[in-house]
Amino acid sequence: MSSRGAIGNAAAASGATAPRQRWILAEQHAEQADTLARAARLPHVLAELLLARGVTTASEAFVFLNPAVDHLHDPFLMRGMQAAVDRIERAIAQGEPILLYGDYDVDGTTAVVLLKTAIEMLGGIVRFHVPHRLREGYGLQSSVLEEAYAAGIRLVLTVDTGMRAFSEAETARRLDLDLIITDHHLPDAHEAVPDALAILNPNQPGCDYPEKSLCGAAIALKVAQALLERSHRERTREKTLPSFLKMAAIATIADAVPLTGENRVIAALGLRELRKPVGAGLRALFETAALDPAAKPLTGFDVAFRLAPRINAAGRMDVASDVVELFTTRDLPRARELAAKLDRLNRERRDTEAFALTAIENRLATDAALATERLLVIDGDGWHRGVIGILASRVVERTAKPAIVVSVEDNVAHGSGRSIDGFPLLEAIETCADLFTRFGGHAFAVGFALPAAALPELKRRLSLHAAERLAQREPERLLLIHAELPLDRITPVLAGWLGKLEPLGHGNPEPVFVARNVRLLSPLRVMKERHIRLELSPAGATSAPCMVRAVGWGMAFRAIELGLAQGSRIDVAYRIRENNHPEFGGIEIEIAGIEPASA
């Protein structure tokens, strides 16, 4: 089959209804970037990227590009830390067992591992409880507190949960249980915080802690840091704390908090430590994920897409307590057994997700009514509740519309939604608050449950709300371009400098560049009827030595839409990649978008 025929098939398969892409060039600061580049001895384009991240001086640039343990904040700056540490130390000294109550995702389970390890290092006795997603649901449960009291527990620490546990805090007070809440979720502006012995949350009223966007495991890390440094500051700083940063880095990257400020320090140093895994659990998980940090430096991408899904699969598909055992066992055979189980659960999660996604895509392709909706609510019988949030994200990716996916089971509808910039999803579902048995979330993600019989009314109200709020806005994918960079300025040295921005993620995105008026040196090469490879020449260049290899994943439809052929001139948005293939390795670009040449 010819390349043109292959692309035609791909276009037919994709359909012509994909949301259009709109490029937005970030504000440029040429003079300020020149000043910073000279002062910090950086390439101009890197200085431009740092300015966009709020870095304006040479000293700030040095800290950003060279994070160190000394850049971590004093944990006692966090409101409630002193009271929390005093009570934990008293429990340790008196031999009181302490219950850690976590969440079932990466953030919650790693937070349990961090605090369990720290308290046990100091001689404490630790029990833990991680709720089952389907049987117990999210959050602190009074029944578990009552069982803990009956078992002799008098101190409970929540990790990554608790900011809305008002009735549960009252249960703790009634039982004479000391409750310490460690959480990062935002408290309601119109509500007080739960009545607890101490609350550790940088977002609570009256807390002056400098970093407001820590994840749950990072707050657990700060508690561990406070406890361990009170015992032995020098040893903690040199040996213990770097080791603890591994778990905190996994959670920080997986939880998609902004990778700036202290979060960047935690993620960067933790990644560095993860490149030399010592614990049996990490070694087993790396083996299962086919990661060899000794052969290839670990990246934020590896954590987000290779490690985190396997850890999350435990809570999505089975019991998240397996994660705690994995990371605390010293028995390598047992660790390998647990890692293999997580890998199996992750495959089951992917299969379950794929089955439901096929049904959703068929509905998007055949249901004409959905095409006109501004907010998509798609329901199915018996879809696994552990994957409906992922499915909602997939729908948003495909349609550029806010989406809610609902699983109906035993006459109850469980929903999970994801949104787009400029459409606060929590605000949308709050207009239907009387329909829900429970709901919560924030602007970009929500979850809820309601009687299945109320689902048609939910769809009707949300449709009206979205039609009003998004009436003047057509679905589109926005591509933020961080800087202009002609292809002939791409060098291995520049790629090395850009590598110092790692770990990349929310708040510290991978740079997207644009090169104008580049020329196709050879015909398109189509791969699997969906992807393309190109050989490009920078604007003004005429010889093969200036050729840059490019790959465009899922770009076949766009290629035929533009009629690309040898000699075509285009503007290309791209990311810089390093291909490690032994035969055709080297620097190449990954295409993020193609437009007809503007000059």
Coordinates of C-alpha atoms in Angstrom, one line a residue:
M1 CA 0.0 0.0 0.0
S2 CA 1.3 3.5 -0.8
S3 CA 2.0 6.0 1.9
R4 CA -0.9 8.1 0.6
G5 CA -3.3 5.1 0.9
A6 CA -2.1 4.2 4.3
I7 CA -2.6 7.8 5.5
G8 CA -6.1 7.8 3.9
N9 CA -7.0 4.7 5.8
A10 CA -5.8 6.3 9.0
A11 CA -7.8 9.4 8.3
A12 CA -10.9 7.3 7.7
A13 CA -10.4 5.4 10.9
S14 CA -9.8 8.6 12.9
G15 CA -12.7 10.5 11.4
A16 CA -12.7 14.1 10.6
T17 CA -14.3 15.2 13.9
A18 CA -11.3 15.5 16.0
P19 CA -11.0 18.9 17.8
R20 CA -8.8 21.4 16.1
Q21 CA -5.5 22.4 17.6
R22 CA -4.8 26.0 18.4
W23 CA -1.2 27.2 19.1
I24 CA -0.5 29.7 21.8
L25 CA 3.0 31.2 22.0
A26 CA 4.0 31.9 25.6
E27 CA 4.9 35.5 26.3
Q28 CA 8.6 36.0 25.5
H29 CA 11.0 38.1 27.5
A30 CA 14.0 38.6 25.1
E31 CA 15.8 41.3 27.0
Q32 CA 15.3 39.8 30.4
A33 CA 16.3 36.4 29.1
D34 CA 19.5 37.9 27.6
T35 CA 20.3 39.4 31.0
L36 CA 19.7 36.1 32.9
A37 CA 21.5 34.1 30.3
R38 CA 24.7 36.2 30.7
A39 CA 24.5 36.4 34.5
A40 CA 23.9 32.6 35.0
R41 CA 25.9 31.5 31.9
L42 CA 23.0 29.7 30.3
P43 CA 21.7 29.3 26.8
H44 CA 19.2 32.0 25.9
V45 CA 16.4 29.6 25.3
L46 CA 16.9 28.0 28.8
A47 CA 16.9 31.4 30.4
E48 CA 13.6 32.1 28.6
L49 CA 12.2 28.8 30.0
L50 CA 13.3 29.6 33.5
L51 CA 11.7 33.1 33.4
A52 CA 8.4 31.4 32.5
R53 CA 8.9 29.4 35.7
G54 CA 9.3 32.5 37.9
V55 CA 13.1 32.3 38.0
T56 CA 14.5 35.7 37.5
T57 CA 18.0 35.8 39.0
A58 CA 21.3 33.9 38.6
S59 CA 21.0 32.6 42.2
E60 CA 17.5 31.4 41.7
A61 CA 18.5 29.7 38.5
F62 CA 21.3 27.9 40.3
V63 CA 18.9 26.6 43.0
F64 CA 16.3 25.5 40.3
L65 CA 18.9 23.7 38.2
N66 CA 20.8 22.2 41.2
P67 CA 18.4 21.2 43.9
A68 CA 19.9 20.1 47.2
V69 CA 18.7 18.8 50.6
D70 CA 19.5 22.1 52.2
H71 CA 16.7 23.6 50.0
L72 CA 14.1 21.7 51.9
H73 CA 12.1 23.9 54.3
D74 CA 12.1 23.5 58.1
P75 CA 9.2 21.2 58.9
F76 CA 8.4 23.1 62.1
L77 CA 7.3 26.0 59.9
M78 CA 4.1 24.0 59.3
R79 CA 1.2 24.8 61.7
G80 CA 0.5 21.9 64.0
M81 CA 3.9 20.2 63.6
Q82 CA 5.1 20.9 67.1
A83 CA 2.0 19.4 68.7
A84 CA 2.0 16.4 66.3
V85 CA 5.7 15.6 66.9
D86 CA 5.4 15.9 70.7
R87 CA 2.4 13.5 70.7
I88 CA 4.1 11.0 68.4
E89 CA 7.3 11.1 70.5
R90 CA 5.2 10.5 73.7
A91 CA 3.5 7.5 72.1
I92 CA 6.9 6.1 71.1
A93 CA 8.4 6.6 74.5
Q94 CA 5.4 4.9 76.2
G95 CA 5.1 2.0 73.8
E96 CA 1.7 3.1 72.6
P97 CA 0.7 1.6 69.2
I98 CA -0.1 4.2 66.6
L99 CA -2.6 3.7 63.8
L100 CA -1.8 5.2 60.4
Y101 CA -4.9 5.7 58.3
G102 CA -4.1 6.2 54.6
D103 CA -5.7 6.5 51.2
Y104 CA -5.6 3.8 48.5
D105 CA -3.7 5.7 45.8
V106 CA 0.0 6.2 45.2
D107 CA 0.1 9.3 47.4
G108 CA -1.7 7.6 50.3
T109 CA 0.1 4.3 50.3
T110 CA 3.6 5.8 50.0
A111 CA 2.7 8.3 52.8
V112 CA 1.9 5.3 55.0
V113 CA 5.2 3.7 54.1
L114 CA 7.2 6.9 55.0
L115 CA 5.6 7.4 58.4
K116 CA 5.6 3.7 59.3
T117 CA 9.3 3.5 58.5
A118 CA 10.2 6.7 60.4
I119 CA 8.2 5.8 63.5
E120 CA 9.5 2.2 63.6
M121 CA 13.1 3.5 63.2
L122 CA 12.6 5.5 66.4
G123 CA 11.3 2.4 68.2
G124 CA 7.5 3.0 67.8
I125 CA 4.8 0.5 67.2
V126 CA 2.7 1.0 64.1
R127 CA -0.5 -0.4 62.7
F128 CA -2.0 0.8 59.5
H129 CA -5.3 0.8 57.6
V130 CA -5.8 1.5 53.9
P131 CA -9.5 1.4 53.0
H132 CA -10.8 -0.8 50.1
R133 CA -12.0 1.5 47.3
L134 CA -15.2 -0.4 46.5
R135 CA -16.1 -1.8 49.9
E136 CA -15.3 1.2 52.1
G137 CA -14.8 4.1 49.8
Y138 CA -12.6 7.2 50.3
G139 CA -11.8 8.8 53.6
L140 CA -11.7 8.3 57.3
Q141 CA -14.4 5.9 58.7
S142 CA -15.8 6.0 62.2
S143 CA -16.2 2.3 62.3
V144 CA -12.4 1.8 61.9
L145 CA -11.8 4.3 64.7
E146 CA -14.1 2.4 67.0
E147 CA -12.3 -0.9 66.1
A148 CA -8.9 0.7 66.7
Y149 CA -10.0 2.0 70.1
A150 CA -11.2 -1.5 71.0
A151 CA -7.8 -2.8 70.0
G152 CA -6.0 -0.5 72.4
I153 CA -5.1 2.3 69.9
R154 CA -5.1 5.8 71.4
L155 CA -3.3 7.8 68.6
V156 CA -4.4 7.9 65.0
L157 CA -2.6 9.7 62.2
T158 CA -4.4 10.2 58.9
V159 CA -2.2 10.5 55.7
D160 CA -3.5 12.0 52.5
T161 CA -7.1 12.2 53.9
G162 CA -9.1 13.8 56.7
M163 CA -9.8 17.4 55.9
R164 CA -13.5 16.8 55.6
A165 CA -13.7 14.2 58.4
F166 CA -15.8 16.3 60.7
S167 CA -18.1 13.6 62.1
E168 CA -15.2 11.2 62.3
A169 CA -13.2 13.7 64.3
E170 CA -16.2 13.9 66.7
T171 CA -16.1 10.1 67.0
A172 CA -12.4 10.3 67.9
R173 CA -13.1 12.9 70.6
R174 CA -16.0 10.8 72.0
L175 CA -13.7 7.8 72.2
D176 CA -10.8 9.8 73.7
L177 CA -8.7 9.0 70.7
D178 CA -6.0 11.6 69.8
L179 CA -6.4 12.4 66.1
I180 CA -3.7 14.0 64.0
I181 CA -4.7 14.8 60.4
T182 CA -2.1 15.1 57.7
D183 CA -3.6 16.0 54.4
H184 CA -3.1 18.3 51.4
H185 CA -6.6 18.6 50.1
L186 CA -8.2 22.1 50.2
P187 CA -10.5 22.8 53.1
D188 CA -13.8 24.4 52.1
A189 CA -13.5 28.1 52.4
H190 CA -16.8 28.4 54.3
E191 CA -16.1 25.6 56.7
A192 CA -13.9 25.2 59.7
V193 CA -11.3 22.4 59.9
P194 CA -12.1 19.2 61.8
D195 CA -11.6 19.2 65.6
A196 CA -8.3 17.3 65.9
L197 CA -5.3 17.3 68.2
A198 CA -3.2 18.7 65.2
I199 CA -3.8 19.3 61.5
L200 CA -0.8 19.4 59.2
N201 CA -1.9 21.0 55.9
P202 CA -0.1 24.0 54.4
N203 CA -3.5 25.1 53.0
Q204 CA -5.3 25.4 56.3
P205 CA -6.1 28.9 57.6
G206 CA -3.2 30.4 59.6
C207 CA -0.5 28.1 58.2
D208 CA 2.6 30.1 57.0
Y209 CA 4.5 27.1 55.5
P210 CA 6.1 28.4 52.3
E211 CA 5.2 25.5 50.0
K212 CA 1.4 25.3 49.6
S213 CA 1.2 22.5 47.0
L214 CA 2.8 19.5 48.8
C215 CA 1.1 16.2 48.1
G216 CA 0.1 13.9 51.0
A217 CA 3.3 11.9 51.0
A218 CA 5.4 15.0 51.0
I219 CA 3.6 16.2 54.2
A220 CA 4.2 12.7 55.7
L221 CA 7.9 13.3 54.7
K222 CA 7.9 16.5 56.6
V223 CA 6.6 14.8 59.7
A224 CA 9.2 12.1 59.3
Q225 CA 11.9 14.7 58.8
A226 CA 10.8 16.5 62.0
L227 CA 10.8 13.3 64.0
L228 CA 14.1 12.0 62.7
E229 CA 16.0 15.4 62.9
R230 CA 15.0 15.8 66.5
S231 CA 16.6 12.4 67.1
H232 CA 19.8 12.9 65.0
R233 CA 19.9 15.9 62.7
E234 CA 23.3 15.2 61.0
R235 CA 22.6 11.5 60.2
T236 CA 19.1 12.3 59.0
R237 CA 20.3 15.0 56.6
E238 CA 23.2 12.9 55.2
K239 CA 21.7 9.4 55.1
T240 CA 18.1 8.9 56.2
L241 CA 16.3 11.8 54.5
P242 CA 17.8 11.2 51.0
S243 CA 16.5 7.6 51.3
F244 CA 13.0 8.8 52.3
L245 CA 12.9 11.1 49.3
K246 CA 12.4 8.1 47.0
M247 CA 8.9 7.4 48.2
A248 CA 8.0 11.1 48.4
A249 CA 9.3 11.7 44.8
I250 CA 7.1 8.8 43.4
A251 CA 4.0 10.4 45.1
T252 CA 4.9 13.9 44.1
I253 CA 5.2 13.0 40.4
A254 CA 2.3 10.6 40.4
D255 CA -0.1 13.1 42.2
A256 CA 0.6 15.8 39.5
V257 CA 1.3 18.6 42.0
P258 CA 3.4 21.5 40.5
L259 CA 7.0 20.5 40.2
T260 CA 8.3 23.8 41.4
G261 CA 9.6 25.1 44.7
E262 CA 10.0 22.4 47.4
N263 CA 8.2 19.9 45.3
R264 CA 10.9 20.2 42.7
V265 CA 13.6 19.5 45.3
I266 CA 11.7 16.5 46.6
A267 CA 11.1 15.1 43.1
A268 CA 14.6 15.8 41.7
L269 CA 16.5 14.4 44.7
G270 CA 14.2 11.5 45.0
L271 CA 14.7 10.6 41.4
R272 CA 18.4 10.7 41.9
E273 CA 18.1 8.3 44.9
L274 CA 15.8 6.0 42.9
R275 CA 18.6 5.5 40.4
K276 CA 20.2 3.3 43.0
P277 CA 17.4 1.3 44.6
V278 CA 18.3 -0.7 47.7
G279 CA 15.1 -1.9 49.2
A280 CA 13.7 -5.2 48.1
G281 CA 10.3 -3.7 47.1
L282 CA 11.8 -1.0 44.8
R283 CA 14.2 -3.5 43.2
A284 CA 11.3 -5.9 42.5
L285 CA 9.1 -3.2 41.1
F286 CA 11.9 -2.0 38.8
E287 CA 12.4 -5.5 37.5
T288 CA 8.7 -5.9 36.8
A289 CA 8.5 -2.6 35.1
A290 CA 11.6 -3.4 33.0
L291 CA 13.5 -0.4 34.3
D292 CA 17.2 -0.5 34.8
P293 CA 18.3 2.8 36.4
A294 CA 22.0 1.8 36.2
A295 CA 21.7 1.5 32.4
K296 CA 19.4 4.6 31.7
P297 CA 18.7 7.5 34.1
L298 CA 15.2 7.4 35.6
T299 CA 12.9 10.2 34.5
G300 CA 9.7 11.7 35.7
F301 CA 8.1 10.0 32.7
D302 CA 9.3 6.6 34.0
V303 CA 7.7 7.2 37.4
A304 CA 4.4 8.6 36.0
F305 CA 3.9 6.0 33.4
R306 CA 5.8 2.9 34.4
L307 CA 5.9 2.8 38.2
A308 CA 2.8 4.8 39.4
P309 CA 0.2 2.8 37.3
R310 CA 1.4 -0.5 38.9
I311 CA 1.2 1.0 42.4
N312 CA -2.2 2.6 41.7
A313 CA -3.5 -0.7 40.3
A314 CA -3.6 -2.2 43.8
G315 CA -6.1 0.3 45.0
R316 CA -8.1 0.4 41.8
M317 CA -8.5 -3.4 41.4
D318 CA -7.8 -5.1 44.7
V319 CA -6.3 -4.1 48.1
A320 CA -3.8 -1.2 48.4
S321 CA -2.2 -2.6 51.5
D322 CA -0.1 -4.8 49.2
V323 CA 1.8 -1.6 48.3
V324 CA 2.7 -1.0 51.9
E325 CA 3.9 -4.5 52.3
L326 CA 5.9 -4.3 49.1
F327 CA 7.8 -1.3 50.2
T328 CA 8.4 -2.4 53.8
T329 CA 9.4 -6.1 53.3
R330 CA 13.0 -7.1 53.3
D331 CA 12.3 -10.5 51.7
L332 CA 13.2 -10.2 48.1
P333 CA 11.2 -13.3 47.0
R334 CA 8.1 -11.9 48.7
A335 CA 8.7 -8.5 47.2
R336 CA 8.9 -10.1 43.7
E337 CA 5.7 -11.9 44.4
L338 CA 3.9 -8.7 45.4
A339 CA 5.4 -6.8 42.4
A340 CA 4.2 -9.5 40.1
K341 CA 0.8 -9.2 41.6
L342 CA 0.8 -5.4 41.0
D343 CA 1.9 -6.0 37.4
R344 CA -1.0 -8.5 36.9
L345 CA -3.5 -6.1 38.4
N346 CA -2.2 -3.3 36.2
R347 CA -2.8 -5.5 33.1
E348 CA -6.3 -6.3 34.4
R349 CA -6.8 -2.6 34.8
R350 CA -5.7 -1.9 31.2
D351 CA -7.9 -4.7 29.9
T352 CA -10.9 -3.4 31.9
E353 CA -10.2 0.1 30.8
A354 CA -9.9 -0.9 27.1
F355 CA -13.2 -2.8 27.2
A356 CA -15.1 0.2 28.5
L357 CA -13.2 2.6 26.3
T358 CA -14.2 0.7 23.2
A359 CA -17.9 1.0 24.2
I360 CA -17.5 4.7 24.9
E361 CA -15.8 5.4 21.6
N362 CA -18.5 3.5 19.7
R363 CA -21.1 5.6 21.4
L364 CA -19.2 8.8 20.6
A365 CA -19.1 7.7 17.0
T366 CA -22.7 6.7 16.7
D367 CA -24.7 8.8 19.1
A368 CA -25.6 12.1 17.3
A369 CA -26.9 13.7 20.4
L370 CA -23.5 13.4 22.1
A371 CA -21.9 15.4 19.3
T372 CA -23.9 18.5 20.2
E373 CA -23.3 18.2 24.0
R374 CA -20.9 20.7 25.6
L375 CA -20.3 18.4 28.6
L376 CA -20.4 14.6 28.0
V377 CA -22.0 12.3 30.5
I378 CA -21.5 8.7 29.4
D379 CA -22.9 5.8 31.5
G380 CA -22.5 2.0 31.3
D381 CA -23.6 -0.9 33.4
G382 CA -21.0 -2.6 35.6
W383 CA -18.0 -0.6 34.4
H384 CA -15.3 -1.1 37.0
R385 CA -15.4 1.9 39.4
G386 CA -11.6 1.8 39.7
V387 CA -11.1 3.0 36.1
I388 CA -14.0 5.4 35.5
G389 CA -11.7 8.4 36.3
I390 CA -9.1 7.2 33.8
L391 CA -11.9 6.8 31.2
A392 CA -13.1 10.3 31.8
S393 CA -9.6 11.6 31.2
R394 CA -9.5 9.6 27.9
V395 CA -12.7 11.1 26.8
V396 CA -11.4 14.6 27.5
E397 CA -8.3 13.8 25.5
R398 CA -10.3 12.7 22.5
T399 CA -13.0 15.3 22.5
A400 CA -11.6 18.4 24.3
K401 CA -14.8 18.5 26.2
P402 CA -15.4 18.1 30.0
A403 CA -16.6 14.5 30.5
I404 CA -18.1 12.4 33.2
V405 CA -18.1 8.6 33.1
V406 CA -20.7 6.8 35.2
S407 CA -20.8 3.2 36.2
V408 CA -24.3 1.8 37.1
E409 CA -24.5 -1.1 39.5
D410 CA -27.2 -2.3 41.8
N411 CA -29.3 0.8 41.0
V412 CA -26.6 3.1 42.1
A413 CA -24.7 5.4 39.7
H414 CA -21.1 6.1 40.6
G415 CA -19.5 8.9 38.5
S416 CA -16.0 10.4 38.0
G417 CA -15.4 13.5 35.9
R418 CA -12.5 15.4 34.4
S419 CA -12.6 18.9 33.0
I420 CA -10.9 21.5 30.7
D421 CA -9.4 24.9 31.4
G422 CA -12.1 27.5 32.1
F423 CA -14.9 25.1 33.1
P424 CA -14.9 24.4 36.9
L425 CA -16.4 20.9 37.1
L426 CA -17.1 21.0 40.9
E427 CA -19.1 24.2 40.4
A428 CA -21.1 22.4 37.7
I429 CA -22.1 19.4 39.8
E430 CA -22.8 21.6 42.7
T431 CA -25.8 22.8 40.7
C432 CA -27.2 19.3 41.1
A433 CA -26.2 18.8 44.8
D434 CA -29.7 17.7 45.7
L435 CA -29.4 14.6 43.5
F436 CA -26.3 13.1 45.1
T437 CA -25.9 10.8 48.0
R438 CA -22.2 12.0 48.1
F439 CA -20.0 14.2 45.9
G440 CA -16.7 16.1 46.0
G441 CA -13.7 17.2 44.0
H442 CA -12.3 20.4 42.6
A443 CA -12.3 22.4 39.3
F444 CA -10.7 19.7 37.2
A445 CA -11.9 16.4 38.8
V446 CA -15.0 15.3 40.6
G447 CA -16.5 12.1 42.0
F448 CA -20.1 11.3 43.1
A449 CA -22.8 8.7 43.7
L450 CA -26.5 9.0 43.2
P451 CA -29.5 6.7 42.6
A452 CA -29.5 5.4 39.0
A453 CA -33.0 6.7 38.6
A454 CA -31.7 10.3 39.0
L455 CA -29.2 9.9 36.1
P456 CA -31.5 11.4 33.4
E457 CA -32.2 14.5 35.5
L458 CA -28.4 14.9 36.2
K459 CA -27.7 14.8 32.4
R460 CA -30.5 17.3 31.7
R461 CA -29.2 19.8 34.3
L462 CA -25.6 19.5 33.4
S463 CA -26.4 19.8 29.7
L464 CA -28.1 23.1 30.4
H465 CA -25.4 24.4 32.7
A466 CA -22.6 23.5 30.1
A467 CA -24.6 24.9 27.2
E468 CA -24.8 28.2 29.0
R469 CA -21.2 28.3 30.2
L470 CA -19.5 27.0 27.0
A471 CA -21.9 28.5 24.4
Q472 CA -19.3 30.6 22.7
R473 CA -16.5 28.1 22.9
E474 CA -15.8 25.4 20.3
P475 CA -13.9 22.3 21.5
E476 CA -10.2 22.7 20.7
R477 CA -6.9 21.4 21.9
L478 CA -4.6 24.2 23.1
L479 CA -0.9 23.7 22.5
L480 CA 1.3 26.0 24.5
I481 CA 4.5 26.8 22.7
H482 CA 7.2 27.9 25.1
A483 CA 9.8 29.4 22.7
E484 CA 10.8 29.7 19.0
L485 CA 13.9 27.5 18.2
P486 CA 15.0 27.0 14.6
L487 CA 16.0 23.4 13.9
D488 CA 19.7 24.3 13.2
R489 CA 20.0 25.5 16.9
I490 CA 19.3 22.0 18.2
T491 CA 22.5 20.4 19.5
P492 CA 23.5 17.7 22.0
V493 CA 24.8 20.4 24.3
L494 CA 21.5 22.2 24.3
A495 CA 19.7 18.9 24.9
G496 CA 21.9 18.4 27.9
W497 CA 21.1 21.8 29.3
L498 CA 17.3 21.1 28.8
G499 CA 17.8 17.8 30.6
K500 CA 18.5 19.8 33.8
L501 CA 14.9 20.9 33.8
E502 CA 14.0 17.3 34.9
P503 CA 11.8 16.1 36.4
L504 CA 9.2 17.5 34.1
G505 CA 5.5 17.5 34.9
H506 CA 2.7 19.8 36.1
G507 CA 4.0 23.3 36.7
N508 CA 7.3 22.4 35.0
P509 CA 6.1 21.1 31.6
E510 CA 8.4 19.7 28.9
P511 CA 9.3 22.5 26.6
V512 CA 7.5 22.7 23.2
F513 CA 9.3 24.7 20.6
V514 CA 8.3 26.0 17.2
A515 CA 10.5 26.1 14.0
R516 CA 9.1 28.2 11.1
N517 CA 9.2 27.5 7.4
V518 CA 11.0 24.1 7.5
R519 CA 11.1 21.9 4.4
L520 CA 10.4 18.2 3.9
L521 CA 13.5 16.7 2.4
S522 CA 12.0 13.4 1.5
P523 CA 8.5 11.7 1.1
L524 CA 6.5 10.9 4.1
R525 CA 7.1 7.6 5.8
V526 CA 4.0 6.1 7.4
M527 CA 4.1 3.7 10.3
K528 CA 1.2 1.5 11.2
E529 CA -1.2 3.7 9.2
R530 CA -1.2 6.2 12.1
H531 CA 2.3 7.6 12.7
I532 CA 4.7 9.4 10.4
R533 CA 8.5 9.9 10.1
L534 CA 9.8 13.0 8.4
E535 CA 13.2 14.4 7.4
L536 CA 13.2 18.1 7.8
S537 CA 15.5 20.9 6.7
P538 CA 15.8 24.2 8.7
A539 CA 14.6 27.4 7.0
G540 CA 17.2 28.5 4.5
A541 CA 19.2 25.3 4.6
T542 CA 19.7 23.3 1.4
S543 CA 22.1 20.5 2.2
A544 CA 21.5 17.0 3.8
P545 CA 23.9 17.7 6.7
C546 CA 21.3 20.1 8.0
M547 CA 18.6 17.3 8.1
V548 CA 16.7 16.7 11.3
R549 CA 14.8 13.5 11.8
A550 CA 11.2 13.8 13.2
V551 CA 8.5 11.5 14.4
G552 CA 4.9 12.3 14.6
W553 CA 2.8 10.0 16.7
G554 CA -0.8 9.8 15.5
M555 CA -0.1 12.6 13.0
A556 CA -1.1 10.7 9.8
F557 CA -4.5 12.3 9.5
R558 CA -3.0 15.8 9.9
A559 CA -0.4 15.0 7.2
I560 CA -3.0 14.1 4.6
E561 CA -5.2 17.0 5.7
L562 CA -2.3 19.4 4.8
G563 CA -1.3 17.4 1.7
L564 CA 2.3 17.0 2.9
A565 CA 4.8 15.8 0.3
Q566 CA 8.5 16.1 -0.4
G567 CA 9.3 19.8 -0.7
S568 CA 6.4 21.0 1.4
R569 CA 7.1 23.9 3.8
I570 CA 5.6 23.8 7.2
D571 CA 5.8 25.3 10.7
V572 CA 6.4 22.6 13.2
A573 CA 5.8 22.5 17.0
Y574 CA 8.1 20.0 18.6
R575 CA 9.8 18.5 21.6
I576 CA 13.5 17.5 21.6
R577 CA 14.2 13.8 21.9
E578 CA 17.3 11.6 22.1
N579 CA 16.9 8.3 20.3
N580 CA 19.1 5.6 21.7
H581 CA 18.7 3.2 18.9
P582 CA 22.2 1.7 18.0
E583 CA 21.8 2.2 14.2
F584 CA 19.9 5.5 13.9
G585 CA 20.2 7.1 17.4
G586 CA 20.9 10.7 18.2
I587 CA 19.0 13.9 18.6
E588 CA 15.6 14.0 16.8
I589 CA 12.3 15.8 17.4
E590 CA 8.8 14.6 18.3
I591 CA 6.2 16.6 16.5
A592 CA 3.5 18.1 18.6
G593 CA 1.7 20.0 15.8
I594 CA 2.0 21.0 12.1
E595 CA 0.7 24.1 10.4
P596 CA 1.3 25.4 6.9
A597 CA 4.4 27.6 6.8
S598 CA 3.6 31.2 7.9
A599 CA 6.6 32.7 6.3

